[in-house]
Amino acid sequence: MNYVKTLGATLLASVAFISAVSACEVTLRSSDTHPEGYPTVVAVQKMGEMLEERTDGRLCIEVFHSAQLGQEKDTIEQTQFGVIDMNRVSLGPFNNIIEKTQVPSLPFIFRSVDHMHKVMDGPVGQQILDAFSDHDLVGLAFYDGGSRSFYNSQKPIRSIEDLAGMKFRVMQSDIFVDMVSALGANATPMPYGEVYSSIQTGVIDGAENNWPSYDSSGHFEVAGYYTLNEHLIVPEVLVMAKASFDKLSPEDQDIVRQAARDSVSVMRELWQEREKVSEDRVRAAGVEIITDIDKTPFIEAMVPVYQKYVTSPKLQQMVADIQATE
Ligand code: GTR
């Protein structure tokens, strides 16, 4: 009897699922490197619910989480080709493609997460979103990526001197390679999905990331020293393939843009909660957290990085505008 009941319930659920999915005329496929339940994944799913409701089922989103569609650099290309409809990625992997994304990716450019929000919610953020249109993409919204700090498998890092000669994975962006070199360490750009095994096998000593990624990737299991030097506050971005966007009516395009904007506050709230949960989890696992760190030498060491990247008057103006944002 119980078995029959359960079977009945399962069948009903799957019928409901099929009709929910098939009720959508267009299901947009969205990529994310993070697992189910991660704030970026949930925020895009919520955006999908908004779309379905606001378009009477004309549009839905299916999030392919856990890098099911590939690592970020590859999925960006596929989104440019229109093979993937939407993508939630860090701005980092865009640095070598879209020059303006370099500015918010500079080390220590933002004074705090609040400062980053004010800048990215304002005219500088809009300029950057607009820049995606020259690259077969539509920039929809910025999400949070917290602050990134170094972690490694070898020893507690308390100063720049401790970093000397160590090997760190960075995202695939030249800025981050130069940032690590300027700190006297060696950078290895590689996809996120290869970091765990590379630390485990000693190919690299460590990497750098925020609390939720350090936790959800399991990197804390193989790199048990985390130094909160907070060198980067890199925003994340939600983009759409221009090819997919152009297929929509102007009305639906507006609905997509608005739903993306509305998903930002959902994401920020989830992010704040998740940062605490991840910090607690990592601390409970016995990771050594180094908080007593003087950031001034790290900031001073970044002068050559700014000199190399902030060369055109356009980018110099953008840096000045960010610094002037209160
Ligand atoms: C995470 C970010 C991902 C990815 C990853 C990485 O913080 O959310 O989009 O960029 O870092 O380091 O590759």
XYZ file of C-alpha atoms and ligand atoms in Angstrom:
339
model
C 0.000 0.000 0.000
C 2.734 2.376 1.032
C 4.666 1.392 -2.029
C 1.665 2.114 -4.241
C 1.157 5.466 -2.548
C 4.786 6.404 -2.998
C 4.745 5.293 -6.599
C 1.583 7.306 -7.204
C 3.122 10.382 -5.618
C 6.284 9.988 -7.685
C 4.315 9.654 -10.896
C 2.231 12.695 -10.047
C 5.365 14.668 -9.247
C 6.976 13.733 -12.527
C 3.845 14.616 -14.480
C 3.810 17.975 -12.674
C 7.481 18.432 -13.510
C 7.004 17.585 -17.171
C 4.038 19.908 -17.505
C 5.911 22.688 -15.663
C 8.795 22.365 -18.069
C 6.760 21.875 -21.213
C 4.554 24.864 -20.305
C 7.478 27.070 -21.240
C 7.781 28.062 -24.853
C 11.466 28.873 -24.475
C 13.770 27.506 -21.785
C 16.999 29.479 -21.535
C 20.009 27.334 -20.623
C 22.195 29.068 -18.048
C 25.654 27.967 -16.941
C 27.269 28.178 -13.500
C 30.416 26.587 -12.132
C 28.978 26.397 -8.608
C 26.862 23.585 -7.137
C 23.117 23.488 -6.517
C 22.233 25.694 -3.544
C 25.109 28.172 -4.070
C 23.833 31.797 -3.994
C 24.559 32.492 -7.685
C 22.743 29.318 -8.761
C 19.709 30.020 -6.567
C 19.520 33.668 -7.696
C 19.372 32.703 -11.387
C 16.756 30.027 -10.581
C 14.691 32.735 -8.813
C 15.112 34.951 -11.853
C 13.725 32.058 -13.905
C 10.642 31.899 -11.670
C 10.130 35.651 -12.155
C 10.426 35.239 -15.926
C 7.975 32.375 -16.064
C 5.436 34.330 -14.077
C 5.917 37.648 -15.849
C 5.768 36.129 -19.358
C 2.893 33.716 -18.633
C 5.234 30.825 -19.288
C 6.752 32.116 -22.510
C 10.224 32.114 -20.891
C 11.926 29.931 -18.288
C 15.505 29.337 -17.209
C 17.217 26.044 -16.528
C 20.451 26.429 -14.570
C 23.152 23.906 -15.429
C 25.152 24.146 -12.205
C 28.377 22.409 -11.122
C 30.156 23.260 -14.400
C 27.951 20.765 -16.291
C 28.389 22.883 -19.437
C 32.133 23.385 -18.890
C 34.676 25.613 -17.172
C 34.149 29.376 -17.234
C 36.520 30.336 -20.053
C 34.966 27.745 -22.400
C 31.390 28.523 -21.437
C 32.039 32.222 -22.128
C 33.031 31.335 -25.700
C 29.983 29.110 -26.068
C 27.770 31.941 -24.842
C 29.346 34.291 -27.394
C 28.475 31.720 -30.064
C 24.904 31.432 -28.747
C 25.295 27.734 -27.848
C 24.604 28.614 -24.192
C 21.883 31.241 -23.616
C 22.989 32.640 -20.263
C 26.064 32.537 -18.081
C 26.893 33.582 -14.528
C 30.645 34.076 -14.233
C 33.273 36.127 -12.456
C 34.460 39.251 -14.283
C 37.993 37.776 -14.074
C 37.778 35.463 -17.110
C 36.459 38.432 -19.166
C 39.560 40.558 -18.493
C 41.496 39.388 -21.551
C 38.451 39.883 -23.806
C 36.696 43.055 -22.573
C 39.103 45.767 -21.450
C 36.672 47.639 -19.220
C 36.181 44.568 -17.004
C 39.808 44.951 -15.948
C 39.137 47.984 -13.791
C 36.813 46.378 -11.183
C 39.173 43.368 -11.243
C 42.171 45.419 -10.077
C 43.535 44.483 -6.645
C 42.345 46.770 -3.836
C 40.322 48.960 -6.220
C 37.305 48.808 -3.885
C 37.529 49.915 -0.256
C 34.762 47.534 0.801
C 31.909 45.432 -0.553
C 29.627 48.436 0.059
C 31.879 50.586 -2.095
C 31.789 47.913 -4.830
C 27.961 47.891 -4.707
C 27.771 51.690 -5.062
C 30.133 51.652 -8.051
C 28.601 48.687 -9.863
C 25.029 49.923 -9.240
C 25.981 53.319 -10.722
C 27.236 54.763 -14.039
C 30.576 52.902 -13.991
C 28.746 49.593 -13.648
C 26.420 50.540 -16.515
C 29.398 51.418 -18.756
C 30.841 47.968 -18.092
C 27.538 46.170 -18.744
C 27.238 48.104 -22.038
C 30.737 46.986 -23.078
C 29.538 43.368 -23.418
C 27.457 44.281 -26.483
C 30.584 44.588 -28.659
C 31.368 40.937 -27.857
C 28.136 39.159 -28.868
C 26.852 39.315 -25.296
C 24.298 41.282 -23.294
C 25.421 42.300 -19.791
C 22.406 41.858 -17.508
C 23.468 42.325 -13.876
C 26.298 42.143 -11.362
C 26.344 39.716 -8.475
C 28.589 39.535 -5.390
C 31.807 37.586 -5.147
C 32.873 38.727 -1.667
C 36.563 39.371 -1.062
C 39.226 36.962 -2.188
C 42.196 35.940 -0.007
C 45.078 33.492 -0.310
C 44.987 29.924 1.003
C 47.656 27.242 0.789
C 48.677 23.779 1.910
C 52.134 24.665 3.264
C 52.251 27.276 6.026
C 50.532 30.286 7.565
C 51.181 33.376 5.420
C 51.519 36.490 7.586
C 53.368 38.866 5.239
C 54.397 39.299 1.590
C 57.780 37.774 2.447
C 56.042 34.492 3.330
C 54.641 34.289 -0.216
C 58.082 34.321 -1.844
C 58.503 31.549 -4.415
C 55.156 29.869 -3.658
C 52.886 28.734 -6.473
C 49.286 29.947 -6.602
C 46.487 29.211 -9.013
C 44.732 32.297 -10.376
C 41.713 32.747 -12.626
C 42.534 32.898 -16.345
C 43.310 36.625 -16.512
C 46.679 38.315 -17.043
C 45.974 40.853 -14.284
C 45.946 38.128 -11.657
C 49.160 36.589 -13.003
C 50.859 39.993 -12.668
C 49.293 40.549 -9.251
C 50.804 37.330 -7.888
C 54.183 38.054 -9.525
C 54.208 41.528 -7.952
C 53.867 39.786 -4.583
C 56.971 37.677 -5.285
C 55.077 34.425 -5.871
C 54.409 32.354 -9.029
C 51.003 32.317 -10.678
C 49.464 29.407 -12.562
C 46.259 30.327 -14.411
C 43.957 27.302 -14.523
C 40.233 26.467 -14.551
C 38.501 26.351 -11.169
C 37.643 22.662 -11.552
C 41.311 21.646 -11.624
C 42.373 23.446 -8.451
C 41.497 20.784 -5.860
C 43.556 18.016 -7.432
C 46.391 20.411 -8.307
C 46.767 21.370 -4.654
C 46.381 17.773 -3.545
C 49.134 16.558 -5.869
C 51.410 19.522 -5.104
C 51.317 21.022 -8.614
C 50.443 24.289 -6.847
C 50.707 25.347 -3.196
C 47.376 27.098 -3.092
C 44.887 29.486 -4.636
C 42.757 32.449 -3.633
C 39.042 32.859 -3.205
C 36.147 33.947 -0.977
C 34.623 32.010 1.961
C 31.751 30.340 0.047
C 34.009 29.103 -2.788
C 36.780 27.996 -0.412
C 34.115 25.970 1.358
C 31.945 24.604 -1.478
C 34.909 23.592 -3.655
C 36.378 21.654 -0.721
C 39.700 23.472 -1.213
C 39.924 23.955 2.567
C 40.359 20.170 2.867
C 43.648 20.307 0.966
C 44.786 23.883 1.752
C 44.342 24.442 5.474
C 45.903 27.913 5.852
C 43.711 30.899 4.935
C 45.146 34.428 5.181
C 42.510 37.153 5.117
C 44.463 39.720 3.120
C 41.410 40.466 0.909
C 43.321 41.578 -2.195
C 40.365 41.367 -4.604
C 36.672 42.208 -4.578
C 35.809 41.031 -8.087
C 32.135 41.387 -9.010
C 30.402 38.532 -10.803
C 28.260 39.072 -13.848
C 25.193 37.555 -15.461
C 25.321 37.723 -19.251
C 23.120 36.531 -22.076
C 24.060 35.436 -25.574
C 23.216 38.260 -27.982
C 21.895 35.632 -30.423
C 19.390 34.375 -27.811
C 18.461 37.887 -26.659
C 17.789 39.059 -30.238
C 15.272 36.250 -30.714
C 13.032 37.754 -28.005
C 10.394 40.427 -28.557
C 11.319 43.910 -27.242
C 8.748 43.378 -24.490
C 10.338 40.102 -23.371
C 13.811 41.664 -23.585
C 12.692 44.309 -21.069
C 11.222 41.601 -18.835
C 14.538 39.690 -18.934
C 16.558 42.814 -18.054
C 14.200 43.682 -15.203
C 14.107 40.140 -13.770
C 17.925 40.070 -13.815
C 18.020 43.383 -11.913
C 15.430 42.056 -9.457
C 17.522 38.943 -8.816
C 20.412 41.073 -7.511
C 18.878 41.799 -4.117
C 17.930 38.111 -3.768
C 21.543 37.203 -4.502
C 23.010 39.750 -2.054
C 20.887 38.458 0.785
C 21.749 34.827 0.049
C 25.416 35.780 -0.236
C 25.575 37.397 3.182
C 24.024 34.339 4.805
C 26.253 31.956 2.888
C 29.466 33.803 3.816
C 28.721 33.181 7.496
C 27.678 29.562 7.008
C 30.840 28.829 4.999
C 33.100 30.601 7.475
C 31.621 28.563 10.337
C 31.975 25.325 8.400
C 35.595 25.975 7.465
C 36.522 27.079 10.989
C 34.864 23.981 12.438
C 36.988 21.858 10.090
C 40.078 23.204 11.866
C 41.514 25.467 9.171
C 44.081 27.966 10.468
C 42.759 31.455 9.704
C 45.289 34.293 9.721
C 43.471 37.568 10.360
C 46.243 39.702 11.805
C 47.690 40.973 8.567
C 48.955 44.399 7.513
C 47.441 45.115 4.079
C 49.592 48.207 3.381
C 52.585 46.365 1.854
C 50.184 44.342 -0.321
C 48.551 47.547 -1.557
C 51.918 49.213 -2.205
C 53.155 46.203 -4.172
C 50.301 46.697 -6.675
C 51.676 49.949 -8.158
C 53.297 48.167 -11.160
C 50.042 46.311 -11.854
C 48.103 49.598 -12.048
C 50.884 51.090 -14.203
C 50.669 48.199 -16.633
C 46.882 48.044 -16.998
C 45.522 51.526 -16.357
C 47.146 53.132 -19.378
C 44.406 54.680 -21.547
C 42.655 57.928 -20.500
C 39.355 56.001 -20.560
C 40.504 53.484 -17.952
C 42.253 56.178 -15.913
C 38.961 58.073 -15.771
C 37.171 54.945 -14.665
C 39.655 54.378 -11.825
C 39.282 58.037 -10.786
C 35.473 57.729 -10.858
C 35.632 54.620 -8.684
C 37.962 56.262 -6.190
C 35.693 59.330 -6.058
C 32.582 57.212 -5.356
C 31.681 57.657 -1.690
C 34.465 32.053 -7.573
C 33.542 32.635 -8.605
C 33.511 31.741 -9.812
C 34.904 31.429 -10.306
C 35.821 31.002 -9.200
C 37.273 30.883 -9.654
O 34.532 32.901 -6.458
O 32.245 32.722 -8.096
O 32.709 32.348 -10.796
O 35.416 32.548 -10.947
O 35.764 31.899 -8.112
O 38.156 31.199 -8.880
O 37.503 30.456 -10.797
